[in-house]
mmCIF file of C-alpha atoms in Angstrom:
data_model
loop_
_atom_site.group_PDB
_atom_site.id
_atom_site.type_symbol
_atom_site.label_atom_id
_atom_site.label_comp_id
_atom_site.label_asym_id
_atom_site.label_seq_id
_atom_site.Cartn_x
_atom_site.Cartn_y
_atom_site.Cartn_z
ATOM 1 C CA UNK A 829 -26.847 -9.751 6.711
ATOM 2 C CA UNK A 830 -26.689 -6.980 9.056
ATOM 3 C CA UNK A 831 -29.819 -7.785 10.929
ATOM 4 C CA UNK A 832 -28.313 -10.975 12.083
ATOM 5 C CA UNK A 833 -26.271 -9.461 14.124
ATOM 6 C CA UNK A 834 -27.047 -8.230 17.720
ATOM 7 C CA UNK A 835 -26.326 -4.852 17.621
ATOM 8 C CA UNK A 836 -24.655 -2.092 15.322
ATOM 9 C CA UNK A 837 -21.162 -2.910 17.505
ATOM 10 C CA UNK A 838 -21.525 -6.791 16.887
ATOM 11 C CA UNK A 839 -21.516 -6.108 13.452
ATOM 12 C CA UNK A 840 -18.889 -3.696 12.511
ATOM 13 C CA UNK A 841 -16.537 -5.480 15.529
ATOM 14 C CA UNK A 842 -16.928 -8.799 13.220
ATOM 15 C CA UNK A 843 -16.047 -7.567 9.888
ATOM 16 C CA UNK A 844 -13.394 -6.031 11.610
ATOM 17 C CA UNK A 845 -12.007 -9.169 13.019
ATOM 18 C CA UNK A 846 -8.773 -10.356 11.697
ATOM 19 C CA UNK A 847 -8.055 -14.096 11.089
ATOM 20 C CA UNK A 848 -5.184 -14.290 13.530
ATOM 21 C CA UNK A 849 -2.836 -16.969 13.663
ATOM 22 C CA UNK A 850 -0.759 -16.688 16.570
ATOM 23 C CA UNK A 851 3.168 -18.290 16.312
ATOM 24 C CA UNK A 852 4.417 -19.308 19.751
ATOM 25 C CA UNK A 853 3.098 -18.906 23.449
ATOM 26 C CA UNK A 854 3.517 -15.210 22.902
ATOM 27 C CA UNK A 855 0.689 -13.170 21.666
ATOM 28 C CA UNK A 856 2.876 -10.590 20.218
ATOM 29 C CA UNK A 857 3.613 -12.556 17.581
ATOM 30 C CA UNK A 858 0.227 -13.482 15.754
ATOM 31 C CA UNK A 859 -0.173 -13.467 11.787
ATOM 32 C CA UNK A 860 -3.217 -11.777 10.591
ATOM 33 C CA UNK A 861 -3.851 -14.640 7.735
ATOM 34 C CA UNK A 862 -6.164 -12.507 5.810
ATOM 35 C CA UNK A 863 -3.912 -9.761 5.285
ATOM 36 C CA UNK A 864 -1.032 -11.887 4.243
ATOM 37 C CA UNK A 865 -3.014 -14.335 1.623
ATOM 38 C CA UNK A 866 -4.809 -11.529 -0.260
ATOM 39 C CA UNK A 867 -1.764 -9.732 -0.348
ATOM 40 C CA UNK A 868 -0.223 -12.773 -1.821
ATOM 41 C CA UNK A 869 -2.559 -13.866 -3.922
ATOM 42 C CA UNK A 870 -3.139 -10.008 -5.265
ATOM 43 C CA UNK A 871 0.676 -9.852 -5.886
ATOM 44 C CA UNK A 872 1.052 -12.891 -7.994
ATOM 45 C CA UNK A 873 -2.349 -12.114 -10.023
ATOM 46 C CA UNK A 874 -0.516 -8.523 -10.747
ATOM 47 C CA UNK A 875 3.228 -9.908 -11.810
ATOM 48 C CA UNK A 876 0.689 -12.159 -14.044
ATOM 49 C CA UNK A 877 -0.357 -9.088 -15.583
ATOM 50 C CA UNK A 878 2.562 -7.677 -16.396
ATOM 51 C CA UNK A 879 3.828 -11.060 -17.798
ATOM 52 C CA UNK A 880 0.664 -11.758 -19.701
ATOM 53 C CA UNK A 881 1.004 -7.742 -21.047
ATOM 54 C CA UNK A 882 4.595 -8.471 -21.812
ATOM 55 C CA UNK A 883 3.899 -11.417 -23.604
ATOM 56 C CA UNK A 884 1.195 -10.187 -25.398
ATOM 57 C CA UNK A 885 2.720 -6.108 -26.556
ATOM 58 C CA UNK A 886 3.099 -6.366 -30.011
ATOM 59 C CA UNK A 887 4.682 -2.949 -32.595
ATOM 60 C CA UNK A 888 1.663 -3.301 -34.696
ATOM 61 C CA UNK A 889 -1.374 -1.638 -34.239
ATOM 62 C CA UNK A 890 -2.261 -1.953 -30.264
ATOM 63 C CA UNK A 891 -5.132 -3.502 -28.965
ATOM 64 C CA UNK A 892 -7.826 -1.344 -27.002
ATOM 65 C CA UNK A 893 -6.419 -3.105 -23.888
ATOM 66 C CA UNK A 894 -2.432 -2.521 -24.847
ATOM 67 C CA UNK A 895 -3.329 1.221 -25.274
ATOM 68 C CA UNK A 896 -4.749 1.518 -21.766
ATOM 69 C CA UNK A 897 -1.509 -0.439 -20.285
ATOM 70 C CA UNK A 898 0.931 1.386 -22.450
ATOM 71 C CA UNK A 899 -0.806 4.482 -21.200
ATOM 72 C CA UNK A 900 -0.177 3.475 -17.450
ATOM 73 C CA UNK A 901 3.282 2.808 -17.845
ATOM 74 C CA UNK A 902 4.188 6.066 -19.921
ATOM 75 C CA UNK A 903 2.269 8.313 -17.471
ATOM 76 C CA UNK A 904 4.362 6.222 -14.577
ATOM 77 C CA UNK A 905 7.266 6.173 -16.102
ATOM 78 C CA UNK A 906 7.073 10.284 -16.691
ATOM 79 C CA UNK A 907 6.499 10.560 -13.151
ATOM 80 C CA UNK A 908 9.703 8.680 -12.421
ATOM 81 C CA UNK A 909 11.485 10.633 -14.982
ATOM 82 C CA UNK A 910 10.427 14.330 -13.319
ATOM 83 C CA UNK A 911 11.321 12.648 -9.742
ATOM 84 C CA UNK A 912 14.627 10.239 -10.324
ATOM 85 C CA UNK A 913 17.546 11.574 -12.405
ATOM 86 C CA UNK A 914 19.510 8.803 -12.647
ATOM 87 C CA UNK A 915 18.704 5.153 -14.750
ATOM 88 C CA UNK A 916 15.843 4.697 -13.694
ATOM 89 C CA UNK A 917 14.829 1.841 -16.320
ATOM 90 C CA UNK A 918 17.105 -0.581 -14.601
ATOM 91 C CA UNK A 919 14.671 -0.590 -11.343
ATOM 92 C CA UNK A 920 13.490 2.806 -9.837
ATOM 93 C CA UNK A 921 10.461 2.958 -12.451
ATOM 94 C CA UNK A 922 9.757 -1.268 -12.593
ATOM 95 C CA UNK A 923 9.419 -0.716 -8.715
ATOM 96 C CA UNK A 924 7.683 2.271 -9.148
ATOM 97 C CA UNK A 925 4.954 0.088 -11.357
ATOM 98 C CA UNK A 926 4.755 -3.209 -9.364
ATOM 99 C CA UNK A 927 4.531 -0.924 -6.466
ATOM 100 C CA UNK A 928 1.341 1.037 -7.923
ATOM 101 C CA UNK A 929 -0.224 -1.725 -9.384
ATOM 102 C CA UNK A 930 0.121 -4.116 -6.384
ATOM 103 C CA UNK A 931 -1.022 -1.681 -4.000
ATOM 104 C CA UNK A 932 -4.032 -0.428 -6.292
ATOM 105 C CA UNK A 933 -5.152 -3.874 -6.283
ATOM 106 C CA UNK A 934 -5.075 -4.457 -2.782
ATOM 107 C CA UNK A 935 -6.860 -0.839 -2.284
ATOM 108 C CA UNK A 936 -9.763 -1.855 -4.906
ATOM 109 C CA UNK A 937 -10.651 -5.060 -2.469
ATOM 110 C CA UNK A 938 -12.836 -2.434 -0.503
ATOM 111 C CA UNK A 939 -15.013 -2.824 -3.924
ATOM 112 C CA UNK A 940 -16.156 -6.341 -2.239
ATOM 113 C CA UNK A 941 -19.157 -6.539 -0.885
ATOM 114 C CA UNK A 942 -18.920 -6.969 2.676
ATOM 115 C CA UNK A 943 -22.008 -9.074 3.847
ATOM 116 C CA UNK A 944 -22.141 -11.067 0.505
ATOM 117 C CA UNK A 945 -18.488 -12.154 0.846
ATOM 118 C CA UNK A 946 -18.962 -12.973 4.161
ATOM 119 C CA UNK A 947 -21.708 -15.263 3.230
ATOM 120 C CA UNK A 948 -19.461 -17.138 0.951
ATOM 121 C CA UNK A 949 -16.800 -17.498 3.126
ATOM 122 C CA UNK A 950 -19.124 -18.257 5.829
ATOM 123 C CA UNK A 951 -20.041 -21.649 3.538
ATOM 124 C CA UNK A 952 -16.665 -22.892 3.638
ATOM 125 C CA UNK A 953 -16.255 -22.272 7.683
ATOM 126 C CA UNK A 954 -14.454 -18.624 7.288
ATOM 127 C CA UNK A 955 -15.999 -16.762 9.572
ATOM 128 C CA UNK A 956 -13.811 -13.711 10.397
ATOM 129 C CA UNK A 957 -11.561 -12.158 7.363
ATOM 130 C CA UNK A 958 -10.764 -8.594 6.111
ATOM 131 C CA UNK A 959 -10.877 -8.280 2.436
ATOM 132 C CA UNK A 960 -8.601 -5.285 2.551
ATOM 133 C CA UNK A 961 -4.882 -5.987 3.204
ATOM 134 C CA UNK A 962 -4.431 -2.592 2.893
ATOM 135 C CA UNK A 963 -6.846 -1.677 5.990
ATOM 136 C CA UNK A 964 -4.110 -3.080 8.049
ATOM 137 C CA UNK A 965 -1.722 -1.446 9.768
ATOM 138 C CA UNK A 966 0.853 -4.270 9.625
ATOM 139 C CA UNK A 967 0.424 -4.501 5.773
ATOM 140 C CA UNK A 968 1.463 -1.111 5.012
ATOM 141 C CA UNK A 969 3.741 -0.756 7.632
ATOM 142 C CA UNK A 970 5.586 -3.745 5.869
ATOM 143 C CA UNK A 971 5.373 -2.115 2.962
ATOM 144 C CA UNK A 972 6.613 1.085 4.129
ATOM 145 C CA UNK A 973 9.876 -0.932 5.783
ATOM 146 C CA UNK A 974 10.563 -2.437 2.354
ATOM 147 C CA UNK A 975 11.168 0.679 0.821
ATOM 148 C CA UNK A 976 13.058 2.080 3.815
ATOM 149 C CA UNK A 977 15.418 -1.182 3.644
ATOM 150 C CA UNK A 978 15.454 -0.092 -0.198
ATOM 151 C CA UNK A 979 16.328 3.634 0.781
ATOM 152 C CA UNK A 980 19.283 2.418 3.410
ATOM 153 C CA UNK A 981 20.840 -0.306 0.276
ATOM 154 C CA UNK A 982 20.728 1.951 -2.655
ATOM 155 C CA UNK A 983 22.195 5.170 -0.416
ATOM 156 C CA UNK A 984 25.227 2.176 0.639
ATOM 157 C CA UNK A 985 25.888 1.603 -3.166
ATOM 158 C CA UNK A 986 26.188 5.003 -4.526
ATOM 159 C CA UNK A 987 27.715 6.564 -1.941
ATOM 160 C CA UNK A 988 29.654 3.712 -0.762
ATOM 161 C CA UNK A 989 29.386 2.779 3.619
ATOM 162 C CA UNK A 990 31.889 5.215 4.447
ATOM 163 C CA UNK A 991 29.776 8.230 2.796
ATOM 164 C CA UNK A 992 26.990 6.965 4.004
ATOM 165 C CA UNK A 993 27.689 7.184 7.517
ATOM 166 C CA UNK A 994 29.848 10.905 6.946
ATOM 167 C CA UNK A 995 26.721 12.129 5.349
ATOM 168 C CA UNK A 996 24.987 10.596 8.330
ATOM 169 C CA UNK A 997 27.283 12.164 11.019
ATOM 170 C CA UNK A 998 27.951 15.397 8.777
ATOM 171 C CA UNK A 999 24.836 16.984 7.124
ATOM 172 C CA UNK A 1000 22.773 19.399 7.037
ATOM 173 C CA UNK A 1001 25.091 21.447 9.595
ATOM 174 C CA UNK A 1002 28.209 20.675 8.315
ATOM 175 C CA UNK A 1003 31.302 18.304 9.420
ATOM 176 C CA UNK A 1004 32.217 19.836 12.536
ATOM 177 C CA UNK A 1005 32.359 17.281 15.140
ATOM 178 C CA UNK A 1006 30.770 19.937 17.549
ATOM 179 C CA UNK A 1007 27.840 19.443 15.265
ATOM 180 C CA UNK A 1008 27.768 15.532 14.712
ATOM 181 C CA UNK A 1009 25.126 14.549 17.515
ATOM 182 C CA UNK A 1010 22.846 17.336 16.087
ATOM 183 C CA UNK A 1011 23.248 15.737 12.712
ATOM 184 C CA UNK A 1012 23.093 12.146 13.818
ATOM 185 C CA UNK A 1013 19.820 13.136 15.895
ATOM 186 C CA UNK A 1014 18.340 14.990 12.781
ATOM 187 C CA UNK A 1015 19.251 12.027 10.626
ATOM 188 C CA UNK A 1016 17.504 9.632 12.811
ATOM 189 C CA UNK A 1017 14.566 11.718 13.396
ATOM 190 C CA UNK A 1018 14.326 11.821 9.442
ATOM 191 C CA UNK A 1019 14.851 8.000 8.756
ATOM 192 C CA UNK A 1020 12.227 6.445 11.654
ATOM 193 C CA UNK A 1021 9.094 9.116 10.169
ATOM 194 C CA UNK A 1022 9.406 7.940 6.635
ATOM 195 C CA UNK A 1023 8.125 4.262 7.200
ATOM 196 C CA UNK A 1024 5.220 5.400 9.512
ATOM 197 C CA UNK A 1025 4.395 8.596 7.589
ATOM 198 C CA UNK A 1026 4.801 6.131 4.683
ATOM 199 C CA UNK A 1027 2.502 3.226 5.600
ATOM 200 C CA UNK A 1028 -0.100 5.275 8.120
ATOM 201 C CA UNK A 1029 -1.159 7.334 5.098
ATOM 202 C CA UNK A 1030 -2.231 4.935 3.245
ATOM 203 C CA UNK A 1031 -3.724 2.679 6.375
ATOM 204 C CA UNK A 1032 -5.850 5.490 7.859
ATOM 205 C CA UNK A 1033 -7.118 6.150 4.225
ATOM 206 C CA UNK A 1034 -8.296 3.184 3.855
ATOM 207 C CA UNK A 1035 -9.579 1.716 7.312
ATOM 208 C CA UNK A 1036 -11.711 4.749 7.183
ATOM 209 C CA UNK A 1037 -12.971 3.700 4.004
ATOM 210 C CA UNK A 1038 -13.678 0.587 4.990
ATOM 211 C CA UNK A 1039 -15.509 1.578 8.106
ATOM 212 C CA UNK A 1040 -17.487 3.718 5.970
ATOM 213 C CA UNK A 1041 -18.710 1.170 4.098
ATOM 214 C CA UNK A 1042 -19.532 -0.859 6.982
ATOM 215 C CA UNK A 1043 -21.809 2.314 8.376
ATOM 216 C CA UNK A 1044 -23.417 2.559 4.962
ATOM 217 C CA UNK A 1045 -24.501 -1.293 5.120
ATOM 218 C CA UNK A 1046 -25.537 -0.989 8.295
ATOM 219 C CA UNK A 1047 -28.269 1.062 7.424
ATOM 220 C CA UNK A 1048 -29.959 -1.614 5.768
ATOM 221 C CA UNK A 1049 -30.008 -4.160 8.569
ATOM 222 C CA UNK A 1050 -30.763 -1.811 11.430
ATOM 223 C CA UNK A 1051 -33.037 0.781 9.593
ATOM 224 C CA UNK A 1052 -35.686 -0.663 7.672
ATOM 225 C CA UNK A 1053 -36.434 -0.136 4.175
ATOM 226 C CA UNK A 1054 -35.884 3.494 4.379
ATOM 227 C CA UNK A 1055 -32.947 2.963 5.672
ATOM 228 C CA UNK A 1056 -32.018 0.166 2.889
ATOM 229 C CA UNK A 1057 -32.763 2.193 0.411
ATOM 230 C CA UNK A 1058 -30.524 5.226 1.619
ATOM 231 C CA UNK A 1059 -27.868 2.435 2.165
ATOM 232 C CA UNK A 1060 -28.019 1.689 -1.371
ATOM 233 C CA UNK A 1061 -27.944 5.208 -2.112
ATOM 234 C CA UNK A 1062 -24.775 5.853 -0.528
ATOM 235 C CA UNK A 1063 -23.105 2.911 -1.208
ATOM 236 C CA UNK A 1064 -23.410 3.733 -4.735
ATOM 237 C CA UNK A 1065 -22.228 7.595 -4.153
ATOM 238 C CA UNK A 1066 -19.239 6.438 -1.964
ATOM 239 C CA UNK A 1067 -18.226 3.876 -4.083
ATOM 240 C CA UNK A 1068 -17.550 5.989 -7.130
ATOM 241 C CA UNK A 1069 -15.888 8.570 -4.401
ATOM 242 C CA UNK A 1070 -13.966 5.584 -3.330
ATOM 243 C CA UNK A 1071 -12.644 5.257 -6.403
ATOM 244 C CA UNK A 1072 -10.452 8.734 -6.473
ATOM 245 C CA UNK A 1073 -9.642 7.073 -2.920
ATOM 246 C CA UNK A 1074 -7.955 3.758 -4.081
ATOM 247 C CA UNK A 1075 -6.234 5.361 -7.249
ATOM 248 C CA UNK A 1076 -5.159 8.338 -5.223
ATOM 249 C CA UNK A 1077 -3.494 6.184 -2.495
ATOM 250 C CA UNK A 1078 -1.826 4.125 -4.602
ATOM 251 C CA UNK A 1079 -0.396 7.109 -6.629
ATOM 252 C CA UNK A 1080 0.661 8.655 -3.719
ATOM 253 C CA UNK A 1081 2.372 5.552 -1.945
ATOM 254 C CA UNK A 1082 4.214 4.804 -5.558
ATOM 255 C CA UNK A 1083 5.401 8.641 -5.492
ATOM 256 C CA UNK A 1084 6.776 8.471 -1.882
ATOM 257 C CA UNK A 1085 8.801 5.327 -2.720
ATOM 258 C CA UNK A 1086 10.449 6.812 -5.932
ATOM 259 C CA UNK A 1087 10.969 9.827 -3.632
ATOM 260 C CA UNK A 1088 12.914 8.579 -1.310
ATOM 261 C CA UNK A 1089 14.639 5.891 -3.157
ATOM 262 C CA UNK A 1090 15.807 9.413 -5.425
ATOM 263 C CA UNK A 1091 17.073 10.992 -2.697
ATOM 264 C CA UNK A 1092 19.123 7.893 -1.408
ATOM 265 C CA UNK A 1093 20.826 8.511 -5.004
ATOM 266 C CA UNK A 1094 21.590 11.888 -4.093
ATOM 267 C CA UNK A 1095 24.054 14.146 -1.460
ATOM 268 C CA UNK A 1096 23.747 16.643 0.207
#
């Protein structure tokens, strides 16, 4: 596929086009369809998981394929357990798993072959579309905000508006009001780098992934059969590095959101 192309910069520029739908005369706001019907698509397939898992658990003697869930969720829910002191059962460690699963899944569409999906989707007149939501910055940034909306609600119901906003005005230096624009600025500071520490993690890790594999099948197109066959060969060695990647990211996105969703439970 990649000797089709022009150049190496044709090729990686059109696998890294977005299907863009734009809403009004504006072009800020454009919808990158690809991101947003994967995601979709990935998030009902994993709620159908859990409900076919759910459906299926049974007290007897587990299946090879219960065991491996049942061994997810305990090794989740432990993590939620050494991170969140409060009931977490109620819906800290369910988000915590829809969270890692969902995200997991959209991570593993980097597994795709790039020029042999593009072929099919070429047949039925798709001719731009990233396969990884999560190699989007808007993706994960939306994910990020969901959490942080999360964060803001829960820290309103435990502490109640009022203590929200004094622990907003009045920590860490105290409730002097000498010391209230300090806090407030602190505060602030604090609240606006969670959602793009949250979601740039996990979009730099994998947009470099991605264009990774897009330099390793490059090699095939624009190298010759040497360079094929070390394209296969590092496909093949990336891919099972990728894999550490994907599970990692996913791990680590899951532990940031039952992080800060724990400390919304929690004063200073």
């Amino acid at each position: 596929m990649a000797d089709s192309y022009g150049s190496p910069n044709e090729y990686i520029g059109h696998h890294l086009a977005f299907n863009e739908l734009s809403i009004g005369d504006t072009p800020f706001w454009t919808l990158n369809l690809d991101s947003v019907v994967v995601s979709i698509i990935l998030g009902v397939l994993t709620m159908g998981f859990i409900w076919w898992f759910a459906r299926k658990a049974t007290s007897d003697v587990p299946t090879k394929t219960q065991a491996f869930v049942e061994l997810i969720f305990t090794f989740i829910d432990n993590q939620v357990k050494a991170t969140f002191h409060g009931d977490r059962h109620s819906f800290v460690a369910p988000a915590a798993m829809t969270v890692f699963l969902w995200v997991f899944m959209m991570n593993a569409m980097d597994f795709l072959p790039i020029d042999i999906m593009a072929t099919i989707l070429g047949w039925f007149g798709i001719h731009e579309w990233r396969n990884v939501p999560t190699a989007d910055v808007n993706t994960t940034f939306a994910l990020a905000l969901g959490v942080w909306f999360l964060m803001i609600f829960f820290g309103i119901k435990v502490k109640g508006l009022g203590g929200w906003v004094h622990e907003l005005f009045c920590a860490p230096f105290g409730s002097s009001p000498f010391v209230w624009p300090a806090n407030f600025i602190f505060n602030l500071i604090e609240y606006v780098s969670k959602p793009l520490s949250h979601s740039l993690r996990l979009f730099g890790n994998m947009y470099a992934g991605e264009v990774i594999f897009l330099l390793i099948a490059m090699l095939a197109g624009f190298s010759g059969v040497a360079g094929t066959a070390g394209s296969v060969l590092l496909g093949a060695g990336w891919a099972i590095f990728h894999i550490l990647i994907v599970t990692l990211q996913a791990y680590v996105f899951m532990m940031l959101t039952v992080v800060y969703l724990s400390m919304a439970h929690e004063g200073h």
